């Protein structure tokens, strides 16, 4: 169970880390931050997003906190654990916001001291902007939050991680294994970003902006992408993402073949299935 007097440290004060910090501060927790940019620390302090912050990872500071949320690129997260886990207080709970799990959760759990526990989590919310200056905890309200426990986790730690999601305002909190998570995320998130990127690469579109309607804007909203982060996530989930891309290419090929053959019945059948399945999301 999440205790109200828990001190929470955010490592990586970007958009999601900053939004976590803002939301948890508003929920009444004492929130600190470690991040590379002093400008980010100064901004977050000036806006009351955090109670304290530093650009230096020190034992004195890190050991103050009961819960640590890592909002870092996967390779940076793993490096941080390797270099600084000795600074963490015994019994602390660690969690994250990382968009892939199989390649992160098990490695972190293998690396950790016996008196620490890591429970993976993934907030299914965000914005196509960067940095703590664009932090906005309202993006979590009603959104989905996935916790990815393994056999190495205790039920109490998993529940505390779920409570963290509730404190941030998430609407649907689910448990998936790291493998189930990566399959779902490969389809629901990574594939959709691939489609948006491919679409924007299909035509030079500067001259098209004055003609477009909402359909193109909606479909390509996520094409404004952090290339460093997303390319790393794609590669870490490569086998699953390739499987989902092949699934999409197959269905796109069916639609193209129906069009080429003038097969209206097939096209209408696919459109009816599409309409029905999309309605499930509307009901959510």
PDB file of C-alpha atoms in Angstrom:
ATOM      1  CA  UNK A   1       0.000   0.000   0.000  1.00  0.00           C
ATOM      2  CA  UNK A   2       1.230   3.494  -0.880  1.00  0.00           C
ATOM      3  CA  UNK A   3       1.799   5.513   2.286  1.00  0.00           C
ATOM      4  CA  UNK A   4       1.066   9.238   2.194  1.00  0.00           C
ATOM      5  CA  UNK A   5       4.341  10.037   3.956  1.00  0.00           C
ATOM      6  CA  UNK A   6       6.397   8.229   1.300  1.00  0.00           C
ATOM      7  CA  UNK A   7       9.121  10.341  -0.233  1.00  0.00           C
ATOM      8  CA  UNK A   8       9.236   9.867  -3.999  1.00  0.00           C
ATOM      9  CA  UNK A   9      12.230  10.517  -6.254  1.00  0.00           C
ATOM     10  CA  UNK A  10      11.871  11.036 -10.002  1.00  0.00           C
ATOM     11  CA  UNK A  11      15.022  10.190 -11.961  1.00  0.00           C
ATOM     12  CA  UNK A  12      14.786  11.910 -15.348  1.00  0.00           C
ATOM     13  CA  UNK A  13      12.752  15.106 -15.287  1.00  0.00           C
ATOM     14  CA  UNK A  14      11.482  15.185 -18.853  1.00  0.00           C
ATOM     15  CA  UNK A  15       7.895  15.267 -20.065  1.00  0.00           C
ATOM     16  CA  UNK A  16       6.702  12.074 -18.347  1.00  0.00           C
ATOM     17  CA  UNK A  17       8.983  12.374 -15.337  1.00  0.00           C
ATOM     18  CA  UNK A  18       7.876  15.976 -14.907  1.00  0.00           C
ATOM     19  CA  UNK A  19       4.218  15.021 -15.257  1.00  0.00           C
ATOM     20  CA  UNK A  20       4.671  12.313 -12.611  1.00  0.00           C
ATOM     21  CA  UNK A  21       6.336  14.845 -10.329  1.00  0.00           C
ATOM     22  CA  UNK A  22       3.542  17.384 -10.823  1.00  0.00           C
ATOM     23  CA  UNK A  23       0.807  14.819 -10.244  1.00  0.00           C
ATOM     24  CA  UNK A  24       2.384  13.285  -7.158  1.00  0.00           C
ATOM     25  CA  UNK A  25       3.120  16.706  -5.665  1.00  0.00           C
ATOM     26  CA  UNK A  26      -0.532  17.669  -6.179  1.00  0.00           C
ATOM     27  CA  UNK A  27      -1.504  14.394  -4.494  1.00  0.00           C
ATOM     28  CA  UNK A  28       0.367  15.524  -1.383  1.00  0.00           C
ATOM     29  CA  UNK A  29       3.635  13.605  -1.641  1.00  0.00           C
ATOM     30  CA  UNK A  30       7.112  15.007  -1.108  1.00  0.00           C
ATOM     31  CA  UNK A  31       8.734  14.708  -4.527  1.00  0.00           C
ATOM     32  CA  UNK A  32      12.381  15.151  -5.433  1.00  0.00           C
ATOM     33  CA  UNK A  33      14.196  14.862  -8.731  1.00  0.00           C
ATOM     34  CA  UNK A  34      17.550  13.959 -10.222  1.00  0.00           C
ATOM     35  CA  UNK A  35      18.125  15.059 -13.793  1.00  0.00           C
ATOM     36  CA  UNK A  36      20.989  16.277 -15.974  1.00  0.00           C
ATOM     37  CA  UNK A  37      19.764  19.821 -16.585  1.00  0.00           C
ATOM     38  CA  UNK A  38      19.955  22.479 -13.884  1.00  0.00           C
ATOM     39  CA  UNK A  39      17.522  24.533 -15.955  1.00  0.00           C
ATOM     40  CA  UNK A  40      14.956  21.745 -15.622  1.00  0.00           C
ATOM     41  CA  UNK A  41      15.472  21.586 -11.868  1.00  0.00           C
ATOM     42  CA  UNK A  42      15.137  25.366 -11.550  1.00  0.00           C
ATOM     43  CA  UNK A  43      11.948  25.418 -13.634  1.00  0.00           C
ATOM     44  CA  UNK A  44      10.361  22.563 -11.668  1.00  0.00           C
ATOM     45  CA  UNK A  45      11.217  24.233  -8.366  1.00  0.00           C
ATOM     46  CA  UNK A  46       9.845  27.577  -9.522  1.00  0.00           C
ATOM     47  CA  UNK A  47       6.541  25.967 -10.546  1.00  0.00           C
ATOM     48  CA  UNK A  48       6.210  23.891  -7.383  1.00  0.00           C
ATOM     49  CA  UNK A  49       6.458  20.649  -9.351  1.00  0.00           C
ATOM     50  CA  UNK A  50       9.133  19.297  -7.000  1.00  0.00           C
ATOM     51  CA  UNK A  51      10.182  20.058  -3.433  1.00  0.00           C
ATOM     52  CA  UNK A  52      13.886  19.526  -4.148  1.00  0.00           C
ATOM     53  CA  UNK A  53      16.183  18.516  -6.967  1.00  0.00           C
ATOM     54  CA  UNK A  54      19.765  18.044  -8.049  1.00  0.00           C
ATOM     55  CA  UNK A  55      21.879  17.317 -11.096  1.00  0.00           C
ATOM     56  CA  UNK A  56      24.339  15.266  -9.056  1.00  0.00           C
ATOM     57  CA  UNK A  57      23.646  11.683  -8.009  1.00  0.00           C
ATOM     58  CA  UNK A  58      24.785  11.492  -4.391  1.00  0.00           C
ATOM     59  CA  UNK A  59      24.241   8.957  -1.635  1.00  0.00           C
ATOM     60  CA  UNK A  60      23.092  11.694   0.741  1.00  0.00           C
ATOM     61  CA  UNK A  61      20.265  12.774  -1.572  1.00  0.00           C
ATOM     62  CA  UNK A  62      19.150   9.475  -3.128  1.00  0.00           C
ATOM     63  CA  UNK A  63      19.028   7.645   0.210  1.00  0.00           C
ATOM     64  CA  UNK A  64      16.297   9.993   1.472  1.00  0.00           C
ATOM     65  CA  UNK A  65      13.613   8.459  -0.752  1.00  0.00           C
ATOM     66  CA  UNK A  66      11.272   5.507  -0.243  1.00  0.00           C
ATOM     67  CA  UNK A  67      10.105   5.156  -3.861  1.00  0.00           C
ATOM     68  CA  UNK A  68      12.118   5.893  -6.998  1.00  0.00           C
ATOM     69  CA  UNK A  69      10.505   6.329 -10.424  1.00  0.00           C
ATOM     70  CA  UNK A  70      12.879   6.024 -13.364  1.00  0.00           C
ATOM     71  CA  UNK A  71      11.904   8.072 -16.427  1.00  0.00           C
ATOM     72  CA  UNK A  72      14.998   7.330 -18.497  1.00  0.00           C
ATOM     73  CA  UNK A  73      15.926   5.747 -21.812  1.00  0.00           C
ATOM     74  CA  UNK A  74      16.319   1.983 -21.215  1.00  0.00           C
ATOM     75  CA  UNK A  75      20.100   1.908 -21.633  1.00  0.00           C
ATOM     76  CA  UNK A  76      20.502   4.907 -19.305  1.00  0.00           C
ATOM     77  CA  UNK A  77      18.228   3.262 -16.727  1.00  0.00           C
ATOM     78  CA  UNK A  78      20.318   0.080 -16.715  1.00  0.00           C
ATOM     79  CA  UNK A  79      23.524   2.097 -16.415  1.00  0.00           C
ATOM     80  CA  UNK A  80      22.084   4.120 -13.514  1.00  0.00           C
ATOM     81  CA  UNK A  81      21.203   0.959 -11.586  1.00  0.00           C
ATOM     82  CA  UNK A  82      24.646  -0.489 -12.205  1.00  0.00           C
ATOM     83  CA  UNK A  83      26.443   2.660 -11.027  1.00  0.00           C
ATOM     84  CA  UNK A  84      24.250   4.038  -8.236  1.00  0.00           C
ATOM     85  CA  UNK A  85      22.060   1.374  -6.679  1.00  0.00           C
ATOM     86  CA  UNK A  86      24.297   1.341  -3.604  1.00  0.00           C
ATOM     87  CA  UNK A  87      23.002   4.853  -2.829  1.00  0.00           C
ATOM     88  CA  UNK A  88      19.389   3.656  -2.468  1.00  0.00           C
ATOM     89  CA  UNK A  89      18.008   3.071   1.020  1.00  0.00           C
ATOM     90  CA  UNK A  90      17.278  -0.544   2.030  1.00  0.00           C
ATOM     91  CA  UNK A  91      13.665  -1.554   1.413  1.00  0.00           C
ATOM     92  CA  UNK A  92      13.022   1.104  -1.234  1.00  0.00           C
ATOM     93  CA  UNK A  93      10.625   0.373  -4.101  1.00  0.00           C
ATOM     94  CA  UNK A  94      11.756   1.076  -7.649  1.00  0.00           C
ATOM     95  CA  UNK A  95       9.488   1.462 -10.662  1.00  0.00           C
ATOM     96  CA  UNK A  96       9.716   3.023 -14.123  1.00  0.00           C
ATOM     97  CA  UNK A  97       7.841   4.383 -17.142  1.00  0.00           C
ATOM     98  CA  UNK A  98       9.791   2.479 -19.803  1.00  0.00           C
ATOM     99  CA  UNK A  99       7.958   1.533 -23.006  1.00  0.00           C
ATOM    100  CA  UNK A 100       9.516  -1.955 -23.290  1.00  0.00           C
ATOM    101  CA  UNK A 101       9.691  -4.553 -20.540  1.00  0.00           C
ATOM    102  CA  UNK A 102      11.269  -7.907 -21.431  1.00  0.00           C
ATOM    103  CA  UNK A 103      14.648  -6.311 -22.117  1.00  0.00           C
ATOM    104  CA  UNK A 104      14.524  -4.127 -19.006  1.00  0.00           C
ATOM    105  CA  UNK A 105      12.585  -5.721 -16.138  1.00  0.00           C
ATOM    106  CA  UNK A 106      14.511  -8.978 -15.845  1.00  0.00           C
ATOM    107  CA  UNK A 107      17.904  -7.285 -16.210  1.00  0.00           C
ATOM    108  CA  UNK A 108      17.143  -4.746 -13.506  1.00  0.00           C
ATOM    109  CA  UNK A 109      15.813  -7.416 -11.159  1.00  0.00           C
ATOM    110  CA  UNK A 110      18.944  -9.526 -11.710  1.00  0.00           C
ATOM    111  CA  UNK A 111      21.207  -6.556 -10.990  1.00  0.00           C
ATOM    112  CA  UNK A 112      19.464  -5.291  -7.851  1.00  0.00           C
ATOM    113  CA  UNK A 113      20.543  -5.826  -4.287  1.00  0.00           C
ATOM    114  CA  UNK A 114      18.437  -8.307  -2.341  1.00  0.00           C
ATOM    115  CA  UNK A 115      16.954  -5.562  -0.146  1.00  0.00           C
ATOM    116  CA  UNK A 116      15.482  -3.605  -3.084  1.00  0.00           C
ATOM    117  CA  UNK A 117      12.497  -4.394  -5.302  1.00  0.00           C
ATOM    118  CA  UNK A 118      11.691  -3.255  -8.828  1.00  0.00           C
ATOM    119  CA  UNK A 119       8.191  -3.414 -10.326  1.00  0.00           C
ATOM    120  CA  UNK A 120       7.899  -2.396 -13.972  1.00  0.00           C
ATOM    121  CA  UNK A 121       5.127  -0.009 -15.028  1.00  0.00           C
ATOM    122  CA  UNK A 122       4.082   1.805 -18.190  1.00  0.00           C
ATOM    123  CA  UNK A 123       1.819   4.884 -18.253  1.00  0.00           C
ATOM    124  CA  UNK A 124      -0.114   4.779 -21.518  1.00  0.00           C
ATOM    125  CA  UNK A 125      -0.263   8.538 -21.878  1.00  0.00           C
ATOM    126  CA  UNK A 126       1.902  11.349 -23.162  1.00  0.00           C
ATOM    127  CA  UNK A 127       2.203  14.261 -25.537  1.00  0.00           C
ATOM    128  CA  UNK A 128       4.188  14.954 -28.700  1.00  0.00           C
ATOM    129  CA  UNK A 129       6.314  17.480 -26.820  1.00  0.00           C
ATOM    130  CA  UNK A 130       9.465  17.284 -24.758  1.00  0.00           C
ATOM    131  CA  UNK A 131      10.849  18.417 -21.449  1.00  0.00           C
ATOM    132  CA  UNK A 132       9.559  19.356 -18.031  1.00  0.00           C
ATOM    133  CA  UNK A 133       8.312  22.710 -19.369  1.00  0.00           C
ATOM    134  CA  UNK A 134       5.583  20.755 -21.157  1.00  0.00           C
ATOM    135  CA  UNK A 135       4.755  18.525 -18.182  1.00  0.00           C
ATOM    136  CA  UNK A 136       1.036  18.119 -17.598  1.00  0.00           C
ATOM    137  CA  UNK A 137      -0.306  15.551 -15.147  1.00  0.00           C
ATOM    138  CA  UNK A 138      -3.814  15.923 -16.589  1.00  0.00           C
ATOM    139  CA  UNK A 139      -2.764  13.577 -19.431  1.00  0.00           C
ATOM    140  CA  UNK A 140      -2.946  10.712 -16.915  1.00  0.00           C
ATOM    141  CA  UNK A 141      -6.564  11.319 -15.940  1.00  0.00           C
ATOM    142  CA  UNK A 142      -8.613   8.322 -17.047  1.00  0.00           C
ATOM    143  CA  UNK A 143      -5.705   6.875 -19.055  1.00  0.00           C
ATOM    144  CA  UNK A 144      -4.430   3.290 -18.974  1.00  0.00           C
ATOM    145  CA  UNK A 145      -1.601   2.183 -16.674  1.00  0.00           C
ATOM    146  CA  UNK A 146       0.095  -1.195 -17.030  1.00  0.00           C
ATOM    147  CA  UNK A 147       2.048  -2.897 -14.246  1.00  0.00           C
ATOM    148  CA  UNK A 148       4.355  -5.768 -15.262  1.00  0.00           C
ATOM    149  CA  UNK A 149       5.166  -7.922 -12.217  1.00  0.00           C
ATOM    150  CA  UNK A 150       7.295 -11.063 -12.329  1.00  0.00           C
ATOM    151  CA  UNK A 151       7.859 -13.963  -9.972  1.00  0.00           C
ATOM    152  CA  UNK A 152      10.528 -11.882  -8.248  1.00  0.00           C
ATOM    153  CA  UNK A 153       7.939  -9.390  -6.969  1.00  0.00           C
ATOM    154  CA  UNK A 154       5.954  -9.376  -3.752  1.00  0.00           C
ATOM    155  CA  UNK A 155       2.238  -8.670  -3.824  1.00  0.00           C
ATOM    156  CA  UNK A 156       2.705  -5.695  -1.519  1.00  0.00           C
ATOM    157  CA  UNK A 157       5.137  -4.012  -3.881  1.00  0.00           C
ATOM    158  CA  UNK A 158       2.878  -4.605  -6.879  1.00  0.00           C
ATOM    159  CA  UNK A 159      -0.098  -3.112  -5.031  1.00  0.00           C
ATOM    160  CA  UNK A 160       1.991  -0.078  -4.046  1.00  0.00           C
ATOM    161  CA  UNK A 161       2.944   0.410  -7.686  1.00  0.00           C
ATOM    162  CA  UNK A 162      -0.730   0.197  -8.660  1.00  0.00           C
ATOM    163  CA  UNK A 163      -1.567   2.708  -5.923  1.00  0.00           C
ATOM    164  CA  UNK A 164       0.959   5.056  -7.494  1.00  0.00           C
ATOM    165  CA  UNK A 165      -1.058   4.885 -10.711  1.00  0.00           C
ATOM    166  CA  UNK A 166      -4.265   5.611  -8.828  1.00  0.00           C
ATOM    167  CA  UNK A 167      -2.663   8.603  -7.099  1.00  0.00           C
ATOM    168  CA  UNK A 168      -1.791   9.980 -10.544  1.00  0.00           C
ATOM    169  CA  UNK A 169      -5.382   9.629 -11.754  1.00  0.00           C
ATOM    170  CA  UNK A 170      -5.117   6.708 -14.168  1.00  0.00           C
ATOM    171  CA  UNK A 171      -8.497   5.172 -14.963  1.00  0.00           C
ATOM    172  CA  UNK A 172      -7.701   1.577 -15.907  1.00  0.00           C
ATOM    173  CA  UNK A 173      -4.886  -0.217 -14.089  1.00  0.00           C
ATOM    174  CA  UNK A 174      -3.871  -3.604 -15.493  1.00  0.00           C
ATOM    175  CA  UNK A 175      -1.324  -6.319 -14.814  1.00  0.00           C
ATOM    176  CA  UNK A 176       0.538  -7.995 -17.672  1.00  0.00           C
ATOM    177  CA  UNK A 177       3.682 -10.088 -17.790  1.00  0.00           C
ATOM    178  CA  UNK A 178       6.628  -8.343 -19.487  1.00  0.00           C
ATOM    179  CA  UNK A 179       6.066 -10.627 -22.496  1.00  0.00           C
ATOM    180  CA  UNK A 180       2.350  -9.826 -22.731  1.00  0.00           C
ATOM    181  CA  UNK A 181       3.134  -6.133 -22.361  1.00  0.00           C
ATOM    182  CA  UNK A 182       5.612  -6.125 -25.232  1.00  0.00           C
ATOM    183  CA  UNK A 183       3.189  -7.937 -27.524  1.00  0.00           C
ATOM    184  CA  UNK A 184       0.395  -5.470 -26.753  1.00  0.00           C
ATOM    185  CA  UNK A 185       2.642  -2.422 -26.963  1.00  0.00           C
ATOM    186  CA  UNK A 186       4.172  -3.654 -30.213  1.00  0.00           C
ATOM    187  CA  UNK A 187       0.734  -3.453 -31.804  1.00  0.00           C
ATOM    188  CA  UNK A 188      -0.985  -0.607 -29.953  1.00  0.00           C
ATOM    189  CA  UNK A 189       1.886   1.852 -29.735  1.00  0.00           C
ATOM    190  CA  UNK A 190       5.012   0.965 -31.679  1.00  0.00           C
ATOM    191  CA  UNK A 191       3.242  -0.172 -34.857  1.00  0.00           C
ATOM    192  CA  UNK A 192       1.089   2.954 -34.900  1.00  0.00           C
ATOM    193  CA  UNK A 193       4.190   5.135 -34.624  1.00  0.00           C
ATOM    194  CA  UNK A 194       5.784   3.173 -37.484  1.00  0.00           C
ATOM    195  CA  UNK A 195       2.711   3.779 -39.647  1.00  0.00           C
ATOM    196  CA  UNK A 196       2.724   7.511 -38.873  1.00  0.00           C
ATOM    197  CA  UNK A 197       6.452   7.799 -39.634  1.00  0.00           C
ATOM    198  CA  UNK A 198       6.108   5.853 -42.903  1.00  0.00           C
ATOM    199  CA  UNK A 199       3.161   7.991 -43.973  1.00  0.00           C
ATOM    200  CA  UNK A 200       5.039  11.235 -43.355  1.00  0.00           C
ATOM    201  CA  UNK A 201       8.008   9.851 -45.282  1.00  0.00           C
ATOM    202  CA  UNK A 202       5.820   8.982 -48.282  1.00  0.00           C
ATOM    203  CA  UNK A 203       5.487  12.542 -49.604  1.00  0.00           C
ATOM    204  CA  UNK A 204       7.218  15.849 -48.988  1.00  0.00           C
ATOM    205  CA  UNK A 205       4.322  17.431 -47.173  1.00  0.00           C
ATOM    206  CA  UNK A 206       5.137  21.089 -46.539  1.00  0.00           C
ATOM    207  CA  UNK A 207       2.943  22.186 -49.425  1.00  0.00           C
ATOM    208  CA  UNK A 208       0.167  19.793 -48.327  1.00  0.00           C
ATOM    209  CA  UNK A 209      -0.374  21.399 -44.926  1.00  0.00           C
ATOM    210  CA  UNK A 210      -2.754  24.049 -46.284  1.00  0.00           C
ATOM    211  CA  UNK A 211      -4.987  21.426 -47.880  1.00  0.00           C
ATOM    212  CA  UNK A 212      -5.210  18.708 -45.231  1.00  0.00           C
ATOM    213  CA  UNK A 213      -8.270  17.802 -43.202  1.00  0.00           C
ATOM    214  CA  UNK A 214      -8.673  16.295 -39.764  1.00  0.00           C
ATOM    215  CA  UNK A 215      -8.185  12.700 -40.922  1.00  0.00           C
ATOM    216  CA  UNK A 216      -4.576  13.246 -41.946  1.00  0.00           C
ATOM    217  CA  UNK A 217      -3.837  15.370 -38.873  1.00  0.00           C
ATOM    218  CA  UNK A 218      -5.319  12.728 -36.555  1.00  0.00           C
ATOM    219  CA  UNK A 219      -3.500   9.871 -38.223  1.00  0.00           C
ATOM    220  CA  UNK A 220      -0.095  11.600 -38.150  1.00  0.00           C
ATOM    221  CA  UNK A 221      -0.299  13.312 -34.740  1.00  0.00           C
ATOM    222  CA  UNK A 222       2.313  10.919 -33.345  1.00  0.00           C
ATOM    223  CA  UNK A 223       4.670  11.408 -36.304  1.00  0.00           C
ATOM    224  CA  UNK A 224       6.326  14.208 -34.309  1.00  0.00           C
ATOM    225  CA  UNK A 225       8.621  11.692 -32.705  1.00  0.00           C
ATOM    226  CA  UNK A 226      11.680  11.545 -30.466  1.00  0.00           C
ATOM    227  CA  UNK A 227      13.931   9.623 -32.866  1.00  0.00           C
ATOM    228  CA  UNK A 228      16.520   8.689 -30.241  1.00  0.00           C
ATOM    229  CA  UNK A 229      14.053   7.209 -27.785  1.00  0.00           C
ATOM    230  CA  UNK A 230      11.724   5.490 -30.236  1.00  0.00           C
ATOM    231  CA  UNK A 231      14.460   3.901 -32.343  1.00  0.00           C
ATOM    232  CA  UNK A 232      15.864   2.391 -29.136  1.00  0.00           C
ATOM    233  CA  UNK A 233      12.421   1.114 -28.116  1.00  0.00           C
ATOM    234  CA  UNK A 234      11.834  -0.370 -31.571  1.00  0.00           C
ATOM    235  CA  UNK A 235      15.133  -2.259 -31.487  1.00  0.00           C
ATOM    236  CA  UNK A 236      14.563  -3.557 -27.958  1.00  0.00           C
ATOM    237  CA  UNK A 237      11.209  -4.995 -29.064  1.00  0.00           C
ATOM    238  CA  UNK A 238      12.333  -5.875 -32.572  1.00  0.00           C
ATOM    239  CA  UNK A 239      10.963  -9.414 -32.905  1.00  0.00           C
ATOM    240  CA  UNK A 240       7.520  -8.476 -31.589  1.00  0.00           C
ATOM    241  CA  UNK A 241       7.336  -5.264 -33.610  1.00  0.00           C
ATOM    242  CA  UNK A 242       8.363  -7.038 -36.814  1.00  0.00           C
ATOM    243  CA  UNK A 243       5.569  -9.558 -36.213  1.00  0.00           C
ATOM    244  CA  UNK A 244       3.022  -6.755 -35.807  1.00  0.00           C
ATOM    245  CA  UNK A 245       4.355  -4.938 -38.888  1.00  0.00           C
ATOM    246  CA  UNK A 246       3.977  -8.124 -40.935  1.00  0.00           C
ATOM    247  CA  UNK A 247       0.407  -8.471 -39.669  1.00  0.00           C
ATOM    248  CA  UNK A 248      -0.388  -4.921 -40.794  1.00  0.00           C
ATOM    249  CA  UNK A 249       1.344  -5.313 -44.156  1.00  0.00           C
ATOM    250  CA  UNK A 250      -0.726  -8.436 -44.778  1.00  0.00           C
ATOM    251  CA  UNK A 251      -4.017  -6.663 -44.073  1.00  0.00           C
ATOM    252  CA  UNK A 252      -2.979  -3.589 -46.049  1.00  0.00           C
ATOM    253  CA  UNK A 253      -2.152  -5.928 -48.931  1.00  0.00           C
ATOM    254  CA  UNK A 254      -5.622  -7.495 -48.702  1.00  0.00           C
ATOM    255  CA  UNK A 255      -7.224  -4.069 -48.954  1.00  0.00           C
ATOM    256  CA  UNK A 256      -4.988  -3.100 -51.884  1.00  0.00           C
ATOM    257  CA  UNK A 257      -5.754  -6.353 -53.703  1.00  0.00           C
ATOM    258  CA  UNK A 258      -9.493  -5.847 -53.223  1.00  0.00           C
ATOM    259  CA  UNK A 259      -9.224  -2.346 -54.641  1.00  0.00           C
ATOM    260  CA  UNK A 260      -7.141  -3.527 -57.613  1.00  0.00           C
ATOM    261  CA  UNK A 261      -9.680  -6.264 -58.340  1.00  0.00           C
ATOM    262  CA  UNK A 262     -12.657  -3.934 -57.957  1.00  0.00           C
ATOM    263  CA  UNK A 263     -13.914  -6.186 -55.160  1.00  0.00           C
ATOM    264  CA  UNK A 264     -16.360  -3.892 -53.351  1.00  0.00           C
ATOM    265  CA  UNK A 265     -17.724  -6.706 -51.198  1.00  0.00           C
ATOM    266  CA  UNK A 266     -14.265  -7.403 -49.731  1.00  0.00           C
ATOM    267  CA  UNK A 267     -13.570  -3.726 -49.104  1.00  0.00           C
ATOM    268  CA  UNK A 268     -16.928  -3.248 -47.411  1.00  0.00           C
ATOM    269  CA  UNK A 269     -16.385  -6.358 -45.286  1.00  0.00           C
ATOM    270  CA  UNK A 270     -13.038  -4.978 -44.052  1.00  0.00           C
ATOM    271  CA  UNK A 271     -14.623  -1.586 -43.377  1.00  0.00           C
ATOM    272  CA  UNK A 272     -17.460  -3.169 -41.378  1.00  0.00           C
ATOM    273  CA  UNK A 273     -14.938  -5.098 -39.252  1.00  0.00           C
ATOM    274  CA  UNK A 274     -12.943  -1.899 -38.791  1.00  0.00           C
ATOM    275  CA  UNK A 275     -16.011   0.054 -37.671  1.00  0.00           C
ATOM    276  CA  UNK A 276     -17.089  -2.644 -35.234  1.00  0.00           C
ATOM    277  CA  UNK A 277     -13.651  -3.009 -33.634  1.00  0.00           C
ATOM    278  CA  UNK A 278     -13.128   0.727 -33.350  1.00  0.00           C
ATOM    279  CA  UNK A 279     -16.395   0.973 -31.415  1.00  0.00           C
ATOM    280  CA  UNK A 280     -14.807  -1.030 -28.577  1.00  0.00           C
ATOM    281  CA  UNK A 281     -12.393   1.847 -27.984  1.00  0.00           C
ATOM    282  CA  UNK A 282     -15.197   4.407 -28.078  1.00  0.00           C
ATOM    283  CA  UNK A 283     -16.981   2.520 -25.301  1.00  0.00           C
ATOM    284  CA  UNK A 284     -13.811   2.590 -23.189  1.00  0.00           C
TER     285      UNK A 284
END
